[in-house]
Short mmCIF file of C-alpha atoms and ligand atoms in Angstrom, two decimals:
data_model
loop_
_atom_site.label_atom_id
_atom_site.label_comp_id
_atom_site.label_asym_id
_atom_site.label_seq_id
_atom_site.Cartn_x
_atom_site.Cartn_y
_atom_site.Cartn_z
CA UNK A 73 34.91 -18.38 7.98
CA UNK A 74 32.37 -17.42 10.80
CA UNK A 75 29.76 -19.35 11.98
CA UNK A 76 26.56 -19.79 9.44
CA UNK A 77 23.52 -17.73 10.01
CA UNK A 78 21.26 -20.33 11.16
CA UNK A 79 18.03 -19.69 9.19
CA UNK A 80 14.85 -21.03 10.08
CA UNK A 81 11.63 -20.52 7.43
CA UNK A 82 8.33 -20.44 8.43
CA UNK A 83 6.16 -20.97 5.29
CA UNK A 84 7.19 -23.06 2.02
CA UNK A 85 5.15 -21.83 -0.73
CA UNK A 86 5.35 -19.64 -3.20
CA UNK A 87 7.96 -17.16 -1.29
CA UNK A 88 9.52 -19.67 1.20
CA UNK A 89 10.75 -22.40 -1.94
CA UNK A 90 12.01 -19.62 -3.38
CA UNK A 91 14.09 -18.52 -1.05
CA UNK A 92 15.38 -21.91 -0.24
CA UNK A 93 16.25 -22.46 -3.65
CA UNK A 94 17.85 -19.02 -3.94
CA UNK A 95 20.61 -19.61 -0.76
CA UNK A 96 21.71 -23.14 -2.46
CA UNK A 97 22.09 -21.62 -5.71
CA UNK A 98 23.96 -18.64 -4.62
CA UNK A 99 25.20 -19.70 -1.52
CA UNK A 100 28.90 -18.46 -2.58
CA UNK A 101 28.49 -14.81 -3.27
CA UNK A 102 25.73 -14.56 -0.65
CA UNK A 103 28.55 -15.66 1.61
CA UNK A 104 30.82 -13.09 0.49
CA UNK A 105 28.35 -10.77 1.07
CA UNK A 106 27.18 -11.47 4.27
CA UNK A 107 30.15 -12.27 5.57
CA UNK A 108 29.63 -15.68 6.55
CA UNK A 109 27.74 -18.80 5.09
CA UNK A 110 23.62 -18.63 5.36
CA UNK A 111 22.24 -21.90 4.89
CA UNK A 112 18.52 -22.85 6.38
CA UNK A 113 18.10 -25.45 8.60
CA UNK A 114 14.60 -25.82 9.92
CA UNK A 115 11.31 -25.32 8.01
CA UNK A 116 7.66 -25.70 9.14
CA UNK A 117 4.54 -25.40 6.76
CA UNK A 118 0.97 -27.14 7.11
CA UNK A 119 1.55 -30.63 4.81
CA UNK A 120 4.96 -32.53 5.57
CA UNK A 121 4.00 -34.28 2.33
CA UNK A 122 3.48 -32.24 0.02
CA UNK A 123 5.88 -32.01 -2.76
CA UNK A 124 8.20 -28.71 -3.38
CA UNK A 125 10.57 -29.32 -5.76
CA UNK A 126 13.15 -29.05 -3.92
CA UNK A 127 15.10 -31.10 -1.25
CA UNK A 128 13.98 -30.77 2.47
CA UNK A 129 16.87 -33.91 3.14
CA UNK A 130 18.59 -32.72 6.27
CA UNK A 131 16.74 -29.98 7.08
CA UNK A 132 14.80 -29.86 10.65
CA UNK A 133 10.62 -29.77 10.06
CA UNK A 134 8.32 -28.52 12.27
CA UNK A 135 4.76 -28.86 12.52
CA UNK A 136 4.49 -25.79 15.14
CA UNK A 137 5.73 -22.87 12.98
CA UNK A 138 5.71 -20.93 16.66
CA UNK A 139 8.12 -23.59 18.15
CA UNK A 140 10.19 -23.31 15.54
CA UNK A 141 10.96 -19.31 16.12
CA UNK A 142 11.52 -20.24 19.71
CA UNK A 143 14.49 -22.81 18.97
CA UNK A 144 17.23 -21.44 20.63
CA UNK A 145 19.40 -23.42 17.40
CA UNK A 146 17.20 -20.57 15.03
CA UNK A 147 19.23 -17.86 14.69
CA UNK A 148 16.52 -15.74 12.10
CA UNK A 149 13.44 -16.22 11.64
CA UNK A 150 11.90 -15.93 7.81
CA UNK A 151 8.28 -15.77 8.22
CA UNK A 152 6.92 -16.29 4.65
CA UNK A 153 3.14 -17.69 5.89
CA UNK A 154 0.63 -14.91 5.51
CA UNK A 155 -1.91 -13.27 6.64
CA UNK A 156 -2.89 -10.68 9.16
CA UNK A 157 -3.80 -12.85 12.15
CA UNK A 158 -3.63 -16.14 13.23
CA UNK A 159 -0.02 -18.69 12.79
CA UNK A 160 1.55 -15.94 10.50
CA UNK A 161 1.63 -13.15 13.35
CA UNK A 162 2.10 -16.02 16.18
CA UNK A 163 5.26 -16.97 14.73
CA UNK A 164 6.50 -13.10 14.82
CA UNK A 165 5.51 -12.30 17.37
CA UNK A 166 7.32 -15.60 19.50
CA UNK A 167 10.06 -15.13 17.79
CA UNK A 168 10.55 -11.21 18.36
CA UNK A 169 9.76 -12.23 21.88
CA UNK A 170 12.65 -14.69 21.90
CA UNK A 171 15.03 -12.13 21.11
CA UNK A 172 15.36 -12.90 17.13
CA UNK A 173 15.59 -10.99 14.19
CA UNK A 174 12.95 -11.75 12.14
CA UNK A 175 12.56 -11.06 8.28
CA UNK A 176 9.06 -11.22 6.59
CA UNK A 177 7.27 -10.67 3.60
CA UNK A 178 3.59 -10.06 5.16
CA UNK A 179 2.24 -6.75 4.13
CA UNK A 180 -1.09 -7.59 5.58
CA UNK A 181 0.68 -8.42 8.76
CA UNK A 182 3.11 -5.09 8.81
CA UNK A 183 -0.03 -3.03 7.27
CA UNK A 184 -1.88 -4.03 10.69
CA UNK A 185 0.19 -4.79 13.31
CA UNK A 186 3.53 -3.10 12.06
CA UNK A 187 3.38 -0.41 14.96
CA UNK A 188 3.41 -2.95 17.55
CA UNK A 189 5.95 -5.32 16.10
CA UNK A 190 8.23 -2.63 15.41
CA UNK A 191 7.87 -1.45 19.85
CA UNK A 192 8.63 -4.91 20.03
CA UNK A 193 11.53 -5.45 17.67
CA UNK A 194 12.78 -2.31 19.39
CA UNK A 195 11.80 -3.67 23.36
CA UNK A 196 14.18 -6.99 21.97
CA UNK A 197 16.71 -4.88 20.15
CA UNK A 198 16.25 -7.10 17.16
CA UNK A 199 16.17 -6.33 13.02
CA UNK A 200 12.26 -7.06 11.67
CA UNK A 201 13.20 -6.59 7.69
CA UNK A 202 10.51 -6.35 4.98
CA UNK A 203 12.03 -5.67 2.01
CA UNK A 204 9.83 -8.14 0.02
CA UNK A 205 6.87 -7.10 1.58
CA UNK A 206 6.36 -4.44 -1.17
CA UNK A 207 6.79 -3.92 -4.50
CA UNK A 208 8.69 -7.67 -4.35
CA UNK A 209 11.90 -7.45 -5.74
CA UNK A 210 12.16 -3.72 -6.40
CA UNK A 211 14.19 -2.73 -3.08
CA UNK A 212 11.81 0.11 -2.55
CA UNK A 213 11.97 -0.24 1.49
CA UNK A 214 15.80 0.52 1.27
CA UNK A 215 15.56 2.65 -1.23
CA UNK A 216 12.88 5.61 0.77
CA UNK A 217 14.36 4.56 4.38
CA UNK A 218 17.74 4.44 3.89
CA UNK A 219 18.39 5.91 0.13
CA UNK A 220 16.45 9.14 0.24
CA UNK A 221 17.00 9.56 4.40
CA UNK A 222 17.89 12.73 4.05
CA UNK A 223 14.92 13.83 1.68
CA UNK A 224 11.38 15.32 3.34
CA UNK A 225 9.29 13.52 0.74
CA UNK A 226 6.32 15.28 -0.50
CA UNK A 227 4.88 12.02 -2.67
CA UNK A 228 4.92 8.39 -3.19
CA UNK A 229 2.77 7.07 -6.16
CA UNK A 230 3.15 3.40 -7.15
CA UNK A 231 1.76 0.75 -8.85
CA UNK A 232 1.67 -2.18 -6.27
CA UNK A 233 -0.24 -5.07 -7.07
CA UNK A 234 0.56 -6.73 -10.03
CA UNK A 235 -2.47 -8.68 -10.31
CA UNK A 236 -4.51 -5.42 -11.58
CA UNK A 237 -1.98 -3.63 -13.49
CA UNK A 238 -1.76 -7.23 -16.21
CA UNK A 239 -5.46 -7.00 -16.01
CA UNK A 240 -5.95 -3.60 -16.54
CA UNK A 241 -3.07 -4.01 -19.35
CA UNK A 242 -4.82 -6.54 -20.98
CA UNK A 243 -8.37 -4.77 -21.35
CA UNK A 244 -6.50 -1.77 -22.56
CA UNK A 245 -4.72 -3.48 -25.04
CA UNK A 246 -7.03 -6.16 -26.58
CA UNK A 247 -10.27 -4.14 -25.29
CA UNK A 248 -12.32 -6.37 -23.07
CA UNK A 249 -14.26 -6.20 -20.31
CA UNK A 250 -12.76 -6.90 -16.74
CA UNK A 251 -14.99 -10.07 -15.89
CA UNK A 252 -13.66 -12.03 -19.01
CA UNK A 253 -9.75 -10.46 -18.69
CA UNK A 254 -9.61 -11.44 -15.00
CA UNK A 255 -11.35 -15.24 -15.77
CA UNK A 256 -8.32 -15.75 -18.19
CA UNK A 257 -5.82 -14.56 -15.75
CA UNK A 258 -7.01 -16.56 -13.08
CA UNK A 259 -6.47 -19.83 -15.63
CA UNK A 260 -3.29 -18.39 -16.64
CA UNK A 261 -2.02 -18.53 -12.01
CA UNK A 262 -1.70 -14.37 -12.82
CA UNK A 263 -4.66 -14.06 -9.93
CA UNK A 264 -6.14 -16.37 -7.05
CA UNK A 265 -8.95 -18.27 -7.30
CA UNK A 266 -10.40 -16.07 -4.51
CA UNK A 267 -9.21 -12.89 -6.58
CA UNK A 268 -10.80 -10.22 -4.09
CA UNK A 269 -7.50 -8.83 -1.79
CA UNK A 270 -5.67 -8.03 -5.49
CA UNK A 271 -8.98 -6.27 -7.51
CA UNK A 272 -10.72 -4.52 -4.39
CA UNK A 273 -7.20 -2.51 -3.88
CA UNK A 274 -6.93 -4.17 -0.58
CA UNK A 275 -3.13 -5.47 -1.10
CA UNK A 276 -2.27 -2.65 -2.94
CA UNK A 277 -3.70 -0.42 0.29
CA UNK A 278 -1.66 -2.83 2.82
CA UNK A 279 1.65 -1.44 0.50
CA UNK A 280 0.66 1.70 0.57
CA UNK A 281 0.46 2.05 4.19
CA UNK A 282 3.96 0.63 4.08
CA UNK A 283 5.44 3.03 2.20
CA UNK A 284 3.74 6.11 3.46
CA UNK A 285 4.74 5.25 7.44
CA UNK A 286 8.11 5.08 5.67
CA UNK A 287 7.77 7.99 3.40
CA UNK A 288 6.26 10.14 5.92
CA UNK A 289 8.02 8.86 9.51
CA UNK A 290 4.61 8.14 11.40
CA UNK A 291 3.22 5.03 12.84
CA UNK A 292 1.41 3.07 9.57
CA UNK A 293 -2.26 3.48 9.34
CA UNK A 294 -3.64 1.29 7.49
CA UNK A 295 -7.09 2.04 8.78
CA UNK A 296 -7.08 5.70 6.78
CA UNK A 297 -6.26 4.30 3.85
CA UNK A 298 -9.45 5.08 0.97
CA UNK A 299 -9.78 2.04 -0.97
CA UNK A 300 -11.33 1.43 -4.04
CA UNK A 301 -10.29 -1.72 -6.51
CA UNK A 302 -10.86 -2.28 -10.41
CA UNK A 303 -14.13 -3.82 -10.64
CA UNK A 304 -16.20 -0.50 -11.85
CA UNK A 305 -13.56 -0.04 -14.91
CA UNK A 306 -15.23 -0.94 -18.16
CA UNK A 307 -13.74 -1.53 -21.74
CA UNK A 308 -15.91 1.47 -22.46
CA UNK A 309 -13.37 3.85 -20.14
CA UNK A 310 -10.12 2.91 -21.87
CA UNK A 311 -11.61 3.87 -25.25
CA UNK A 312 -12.13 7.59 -23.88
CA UNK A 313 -9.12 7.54 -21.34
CA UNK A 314 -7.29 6.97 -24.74
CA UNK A 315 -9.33 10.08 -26.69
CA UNK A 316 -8.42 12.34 -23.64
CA UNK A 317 -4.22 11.35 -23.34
CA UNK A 318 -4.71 9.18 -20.39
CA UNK A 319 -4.18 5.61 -19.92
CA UNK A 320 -5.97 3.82 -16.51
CA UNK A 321 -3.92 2.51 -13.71
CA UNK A 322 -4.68 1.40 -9.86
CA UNK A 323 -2.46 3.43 -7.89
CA UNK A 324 -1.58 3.82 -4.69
CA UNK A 325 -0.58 7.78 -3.32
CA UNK A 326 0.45 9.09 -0.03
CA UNK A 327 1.11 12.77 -0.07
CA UNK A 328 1.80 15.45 2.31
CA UNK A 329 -0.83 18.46 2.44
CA UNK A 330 -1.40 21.24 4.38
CA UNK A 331 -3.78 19.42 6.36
CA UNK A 332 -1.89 16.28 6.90
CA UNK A 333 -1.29 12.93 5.12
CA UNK A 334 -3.45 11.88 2.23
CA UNK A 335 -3.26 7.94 1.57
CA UNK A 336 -5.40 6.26 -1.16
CA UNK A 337 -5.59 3.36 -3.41
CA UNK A 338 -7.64 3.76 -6.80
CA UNK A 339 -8.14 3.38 -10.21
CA UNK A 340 -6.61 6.89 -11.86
CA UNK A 341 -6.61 8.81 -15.42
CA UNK A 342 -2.77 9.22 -15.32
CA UNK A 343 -1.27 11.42 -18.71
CA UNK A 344 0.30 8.94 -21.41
CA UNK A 345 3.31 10.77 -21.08
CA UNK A 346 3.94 9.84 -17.42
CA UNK A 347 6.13 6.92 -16.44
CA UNK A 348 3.87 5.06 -14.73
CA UNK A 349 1.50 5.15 -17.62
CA UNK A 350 3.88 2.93 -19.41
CA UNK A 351 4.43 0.68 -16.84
CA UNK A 352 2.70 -2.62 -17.97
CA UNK A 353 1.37 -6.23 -17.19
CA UNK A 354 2.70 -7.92 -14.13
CA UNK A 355 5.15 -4.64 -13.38
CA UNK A 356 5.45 -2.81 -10.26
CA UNK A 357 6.86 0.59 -10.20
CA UNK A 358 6.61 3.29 -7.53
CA UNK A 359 8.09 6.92 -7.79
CA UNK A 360 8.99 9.10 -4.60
CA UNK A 361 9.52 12.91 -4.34
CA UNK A 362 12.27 14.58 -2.30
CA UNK A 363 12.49 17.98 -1.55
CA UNK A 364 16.40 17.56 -2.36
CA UNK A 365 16.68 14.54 -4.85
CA UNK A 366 13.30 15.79 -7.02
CA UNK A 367 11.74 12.14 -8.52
CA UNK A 368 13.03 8.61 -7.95
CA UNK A 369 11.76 6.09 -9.53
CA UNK A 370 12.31 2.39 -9.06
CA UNK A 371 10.46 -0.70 -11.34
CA UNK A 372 10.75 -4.35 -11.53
CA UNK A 373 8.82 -7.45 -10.81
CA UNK A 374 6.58 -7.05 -7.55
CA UNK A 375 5.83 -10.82 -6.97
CA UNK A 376 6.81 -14.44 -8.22
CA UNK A 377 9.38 -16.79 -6.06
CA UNK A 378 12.17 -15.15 -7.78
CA UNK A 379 12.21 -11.68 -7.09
CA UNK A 380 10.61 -11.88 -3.96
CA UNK A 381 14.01 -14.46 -2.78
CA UNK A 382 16.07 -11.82 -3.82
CA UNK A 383 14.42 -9.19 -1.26
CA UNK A 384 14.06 -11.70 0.95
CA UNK A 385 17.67 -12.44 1.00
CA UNK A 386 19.04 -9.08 0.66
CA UNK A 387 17.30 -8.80 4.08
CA UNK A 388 18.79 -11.95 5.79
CA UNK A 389 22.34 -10.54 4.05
CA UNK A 390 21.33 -7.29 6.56
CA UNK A 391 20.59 -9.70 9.64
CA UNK A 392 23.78 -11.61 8.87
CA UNK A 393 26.39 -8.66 8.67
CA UNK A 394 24.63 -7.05 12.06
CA UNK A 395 23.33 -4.09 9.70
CA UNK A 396 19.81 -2.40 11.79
CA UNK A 397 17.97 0.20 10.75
CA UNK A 398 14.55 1.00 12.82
CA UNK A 399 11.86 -0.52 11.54
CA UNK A 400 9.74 2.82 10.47
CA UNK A 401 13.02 4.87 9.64
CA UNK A 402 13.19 5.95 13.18
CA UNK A 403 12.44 4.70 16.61
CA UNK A 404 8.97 4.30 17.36
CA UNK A 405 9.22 7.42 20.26
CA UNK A 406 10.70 9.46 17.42
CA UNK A 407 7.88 9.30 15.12
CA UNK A 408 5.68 12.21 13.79
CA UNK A 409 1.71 12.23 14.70
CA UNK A 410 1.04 13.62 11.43
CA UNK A 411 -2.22 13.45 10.83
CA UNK A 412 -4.32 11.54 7.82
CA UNK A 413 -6.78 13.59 5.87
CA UNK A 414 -10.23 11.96 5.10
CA UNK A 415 -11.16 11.27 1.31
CA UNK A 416 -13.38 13.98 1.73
CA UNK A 417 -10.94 16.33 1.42
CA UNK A 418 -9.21 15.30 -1.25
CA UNK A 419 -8.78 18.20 -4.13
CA UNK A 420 -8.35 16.99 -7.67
CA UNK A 421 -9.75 16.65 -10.79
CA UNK A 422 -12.17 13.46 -12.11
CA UNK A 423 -13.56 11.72 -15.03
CA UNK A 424 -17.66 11.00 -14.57
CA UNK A 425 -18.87 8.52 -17.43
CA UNK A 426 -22.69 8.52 -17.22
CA UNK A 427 -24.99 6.01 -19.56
CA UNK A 428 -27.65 8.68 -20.39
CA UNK A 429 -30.87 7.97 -22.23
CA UNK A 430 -30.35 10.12 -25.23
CA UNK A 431 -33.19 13.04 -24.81
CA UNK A 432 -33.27 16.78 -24.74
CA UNK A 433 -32.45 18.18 -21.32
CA UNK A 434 -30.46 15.23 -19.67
CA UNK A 435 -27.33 16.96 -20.10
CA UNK A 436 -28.67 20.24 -18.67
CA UNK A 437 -29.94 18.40 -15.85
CA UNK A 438 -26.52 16.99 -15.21
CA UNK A 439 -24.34 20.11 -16.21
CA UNK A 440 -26.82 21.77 -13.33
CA UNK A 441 -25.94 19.47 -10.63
CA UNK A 442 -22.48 20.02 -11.31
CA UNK A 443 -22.74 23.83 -11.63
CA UNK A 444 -24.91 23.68 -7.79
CA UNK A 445 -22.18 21.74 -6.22
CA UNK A 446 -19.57 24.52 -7.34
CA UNK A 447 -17.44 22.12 -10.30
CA UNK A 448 -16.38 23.83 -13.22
CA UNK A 449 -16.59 21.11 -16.80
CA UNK A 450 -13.05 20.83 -18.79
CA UNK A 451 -14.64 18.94 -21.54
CA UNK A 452 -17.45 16.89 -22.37
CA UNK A 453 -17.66 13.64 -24.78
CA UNK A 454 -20.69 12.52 -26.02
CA UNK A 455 -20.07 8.71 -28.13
CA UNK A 456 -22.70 8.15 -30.67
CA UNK A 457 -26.50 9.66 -30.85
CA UNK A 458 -29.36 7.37 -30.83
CA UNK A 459 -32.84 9.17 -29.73
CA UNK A 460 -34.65 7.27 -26.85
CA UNK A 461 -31.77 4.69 -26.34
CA UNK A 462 -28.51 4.72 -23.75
CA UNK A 463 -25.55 6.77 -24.45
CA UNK A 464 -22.17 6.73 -22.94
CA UNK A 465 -21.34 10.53 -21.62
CA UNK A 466 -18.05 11.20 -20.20
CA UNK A 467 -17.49 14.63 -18.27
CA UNK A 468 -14.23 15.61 -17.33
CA UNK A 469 -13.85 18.34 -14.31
CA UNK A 470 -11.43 21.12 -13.12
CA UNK A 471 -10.05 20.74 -9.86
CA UNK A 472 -12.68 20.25 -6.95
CA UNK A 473 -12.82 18.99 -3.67
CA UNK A 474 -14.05 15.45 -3.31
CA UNK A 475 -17.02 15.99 -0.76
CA UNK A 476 -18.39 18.58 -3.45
CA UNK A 477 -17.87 15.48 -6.25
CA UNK A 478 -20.00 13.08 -3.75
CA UNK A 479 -22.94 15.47 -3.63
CA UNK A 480 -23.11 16.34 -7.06
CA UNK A 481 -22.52 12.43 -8.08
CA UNK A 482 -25.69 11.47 -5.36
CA UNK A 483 -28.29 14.16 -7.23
CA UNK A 484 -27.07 12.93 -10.63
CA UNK A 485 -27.08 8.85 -10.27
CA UNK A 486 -31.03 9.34 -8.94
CA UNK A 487 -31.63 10.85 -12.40
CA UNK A 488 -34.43 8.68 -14.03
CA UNK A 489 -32.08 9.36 -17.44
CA UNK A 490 -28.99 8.28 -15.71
CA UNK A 491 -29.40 4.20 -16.27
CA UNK A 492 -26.33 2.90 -14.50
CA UNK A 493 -24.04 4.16 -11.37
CA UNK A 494 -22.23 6.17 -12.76
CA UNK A 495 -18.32 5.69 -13.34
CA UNK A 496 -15.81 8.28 -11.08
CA UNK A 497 -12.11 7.88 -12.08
CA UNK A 498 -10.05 10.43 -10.38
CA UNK A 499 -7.59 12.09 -12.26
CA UNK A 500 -3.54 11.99 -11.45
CA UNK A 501 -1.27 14.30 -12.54
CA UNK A 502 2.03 12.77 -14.13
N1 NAP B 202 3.89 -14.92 -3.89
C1 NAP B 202 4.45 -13.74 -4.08
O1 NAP B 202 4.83 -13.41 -5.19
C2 NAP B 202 4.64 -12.79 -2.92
C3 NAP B 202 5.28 -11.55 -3.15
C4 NAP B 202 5.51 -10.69 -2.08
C5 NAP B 202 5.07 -11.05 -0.81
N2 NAP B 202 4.40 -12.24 -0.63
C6 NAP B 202 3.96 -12.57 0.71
O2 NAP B 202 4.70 -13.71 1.15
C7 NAP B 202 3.90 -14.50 2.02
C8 NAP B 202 3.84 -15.93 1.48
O3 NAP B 202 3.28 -15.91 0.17
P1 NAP B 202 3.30 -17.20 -0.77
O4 NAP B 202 2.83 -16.73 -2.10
O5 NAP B 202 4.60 -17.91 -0.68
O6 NAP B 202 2.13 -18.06 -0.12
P2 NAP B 202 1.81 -19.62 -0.33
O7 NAP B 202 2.43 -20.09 -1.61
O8 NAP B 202 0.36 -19.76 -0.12
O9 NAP B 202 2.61 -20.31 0.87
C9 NAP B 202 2.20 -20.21 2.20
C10 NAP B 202 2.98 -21.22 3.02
O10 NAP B 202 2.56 -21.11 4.38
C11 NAP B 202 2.28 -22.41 4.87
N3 NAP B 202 1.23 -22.33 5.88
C12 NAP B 202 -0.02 -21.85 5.75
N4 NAP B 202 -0.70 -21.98 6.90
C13 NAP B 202 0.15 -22.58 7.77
C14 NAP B 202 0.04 -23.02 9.10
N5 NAP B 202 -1.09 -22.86 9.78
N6 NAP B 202 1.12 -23.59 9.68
C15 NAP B 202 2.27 -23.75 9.00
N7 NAP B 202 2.43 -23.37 7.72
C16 NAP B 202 1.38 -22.79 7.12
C17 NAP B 202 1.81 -23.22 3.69
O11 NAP B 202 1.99 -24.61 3.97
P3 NAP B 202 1.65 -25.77 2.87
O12 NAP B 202 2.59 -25.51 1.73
O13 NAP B 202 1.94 -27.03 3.57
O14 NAP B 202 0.20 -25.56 2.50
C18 NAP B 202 2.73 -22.68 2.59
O15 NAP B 202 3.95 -23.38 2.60
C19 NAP B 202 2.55 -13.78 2.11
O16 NAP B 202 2.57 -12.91 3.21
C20 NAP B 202 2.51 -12.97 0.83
O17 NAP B 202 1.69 -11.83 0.93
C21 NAP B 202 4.20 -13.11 -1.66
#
């Protein structure tokens, strides 16, 4: 057999143990499949110490994880560190530089930088592979830049960060509030201590950038990404989503429109019916739209060591049987300039839950503010009456354009009857 595929990991947590674990266990078939053996055979990560579970005998540590992409006995680099900045995008960047493939499952990193690592991938004429970058172990890269090449996609909806789909799950199902719901999951290792990237939508939004430079063939933005996390959903809004035929999800959606590209993460109203409604707990699941294969959609487990080895590996398989495909679908001179649309513009329908103090007029007074800004009412739900006191109000709009939403939503929250900010869930279709 051919010389082994030297691999060298940068990172041994979470991602990095697991994909150690997964080449020993496997190391047959993913020799088969690559064509020759992969084994690792230099590792760096912050504490030599530290135990793994799992046997670092023989293998060659570094505390520099930027000297290890530049040994010339490295043949890939697996950068499995994190983060935008700092050691994570050091250790790409030297080894890119060095003329290696690297593979990499930083979606903050690819999210930010991923135009200019991809020139330079290109400049070196190396692979930079990120299947596990998004979506985990549901081959979602491969699957819109390679499986549906052929397809001008018109959509990409998923639901990418785990972390808020189990909470969200669990408030739905047991009907709690999300303070308590995310305290239990954060006992339960289901979200980080410091839970903020995963609830404010801001991991979700690094995915979504992913997939809509890949969906769309344009340099990834991540700066026009609107972002908006899980925090503002109350126990309150499941009990009406379910009285309306809706059930509450973050999302994240790129899609083409006249004006351009359209790229936002936030909670939605999506119908019960649709298959990412039923997509629960720690599940990922993201559906594309081709103009020749109509709806895809893929769903799995987007994090945990496991599945995210298995992406991981798939990629070094890739690297090891000389199998490149440009990092954004197509060379970086061959991209569109397809421009983003501001939230502004965004056209849809929404879901406005007001706590009202219960007294002749209010609803007028809101139903006016509405009517001034031009949005037509679908339905109203009024939950309980009690004279004098708060009441929950939920309006539910036709189609309208966002910017016309924000001004009405301004006059309305400095209503002396309108107690609390009020709640704006926009709503998907299926
Ligand atoms: N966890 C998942 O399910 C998942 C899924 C998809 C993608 N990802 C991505 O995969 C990457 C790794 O995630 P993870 O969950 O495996 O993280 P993790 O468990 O926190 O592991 C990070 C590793 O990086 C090492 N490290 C941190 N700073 C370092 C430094 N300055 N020099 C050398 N090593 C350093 C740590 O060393 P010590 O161990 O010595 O502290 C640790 O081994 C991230 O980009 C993440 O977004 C994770």
């Amino acid at each position: 057999m051919t010389r082994p595929l030297n691999v060298a990991l940068a990172g041994l947590g979470t991602v990095g143990a697991g994909v150690l674990s997964l080449l020993r266990q496997n190391a047959d078939l993913v020799a088969a499949r690559a064509g020759r053996p992969i084994a690792v055979t230099a590792v760096s990560a912050r504490d030599r110490t530290r135990d793994r579970g799992i046997s670092l005998a023989g293998l060659h540590w570094f505390d520099d994880p930027a000297a290890l992409a530049r040994d010339p006995a490295v043949d890939v680099v697996v950068e499995v560190i994190g983060g935008s900045e700092g050691v994570a995008r050091d250790v790409v960047e030297a080894a890119l530089a060095a003329g290696k493939p690297v593979v990499t499952a930083n979606k903050a990193l690819l999210a930010v930088h991923g135009a200019a690592l991809a020139e330079a991938a290109e400049a070196a004429g190396v692979a930079l592979a990120f299947e596990s970058a998004v979506a985990g172990g549901i081959p979602v890269i491969k699957a819109l830049r390679e499986g549906l090449a052929g397809n001008r996609i018109a959509r990409v909806a998923g639901i990418l960060n785990g972390t808020c789909n189990y909470i969200l799950t669990v408030m739905r199902e047991q009907g709690r509030e999300f303070a308590e719901v995310l305290a239990e999951a954060q006992k339960l290792g289901y979200a980080e201590a410091d839970p903020s990237f995963d609830v404010d939508g801001i991991d979700a939004a690094h995915k979504l950038a992913i997939l809509a430079a890949l969906a769309f063939g344009r340099p990834v933005d991540f700066a026009a990404v609107h972002v908006e996390g899980i925090r503002r959903v109350s126990a309150l809004d499941f009990v009406f989503a379910g009285e309306l035929g809706y059930r509450i999800k973050l999302l994240g959606l790129a899609r083409q429109t006249e004006a351009g590209i359209e790229t936002r993460v936030h909670p939605c109203m999506v119908p019960q019916a649709s298959p990412l409604a039923r997509v629960d707990g720690v599940f990922n699941a993201v559906v594309a739209e081709g103009d020749f294969v109509g709806r895809v959609m893929l769903e799995g487990r987007g994090a945990g060591a496991g599945p995210t080895a298995s992406a991981v590996v798939a990629d070094l398989i890739d690297v090891a049987r000389g199998r490149t495909t440009p990092v954004w679908g197509a060379r970086s001179a061959a991209l569109s300039h397809a421009p983003s649309v501001p939230m502004a513009a965004h056209v849809g329908a929404y879901y406005l839950r007001l706590m009202v103090v219960d007294r002749p007029g209010v609803i007028a007074d809101v139903t006016a503010a509405l009517r001034d800004a031009g949005i037509s009412l679908e339905s109203m739900l009024q939950r309980g009456r009690s004279p004098g006191e708060a009441v929950p109000v939920v309006l539910v709009t036709h189609e309208t354009r966002e910017a016309a939403m924000r001004d009405a939503l301004a006059r309305i929250a400095a209503m002396d009857a309108v107690l609390e900010d009020p709640t704006l869930i926009r709503i998907e279709p299926a």
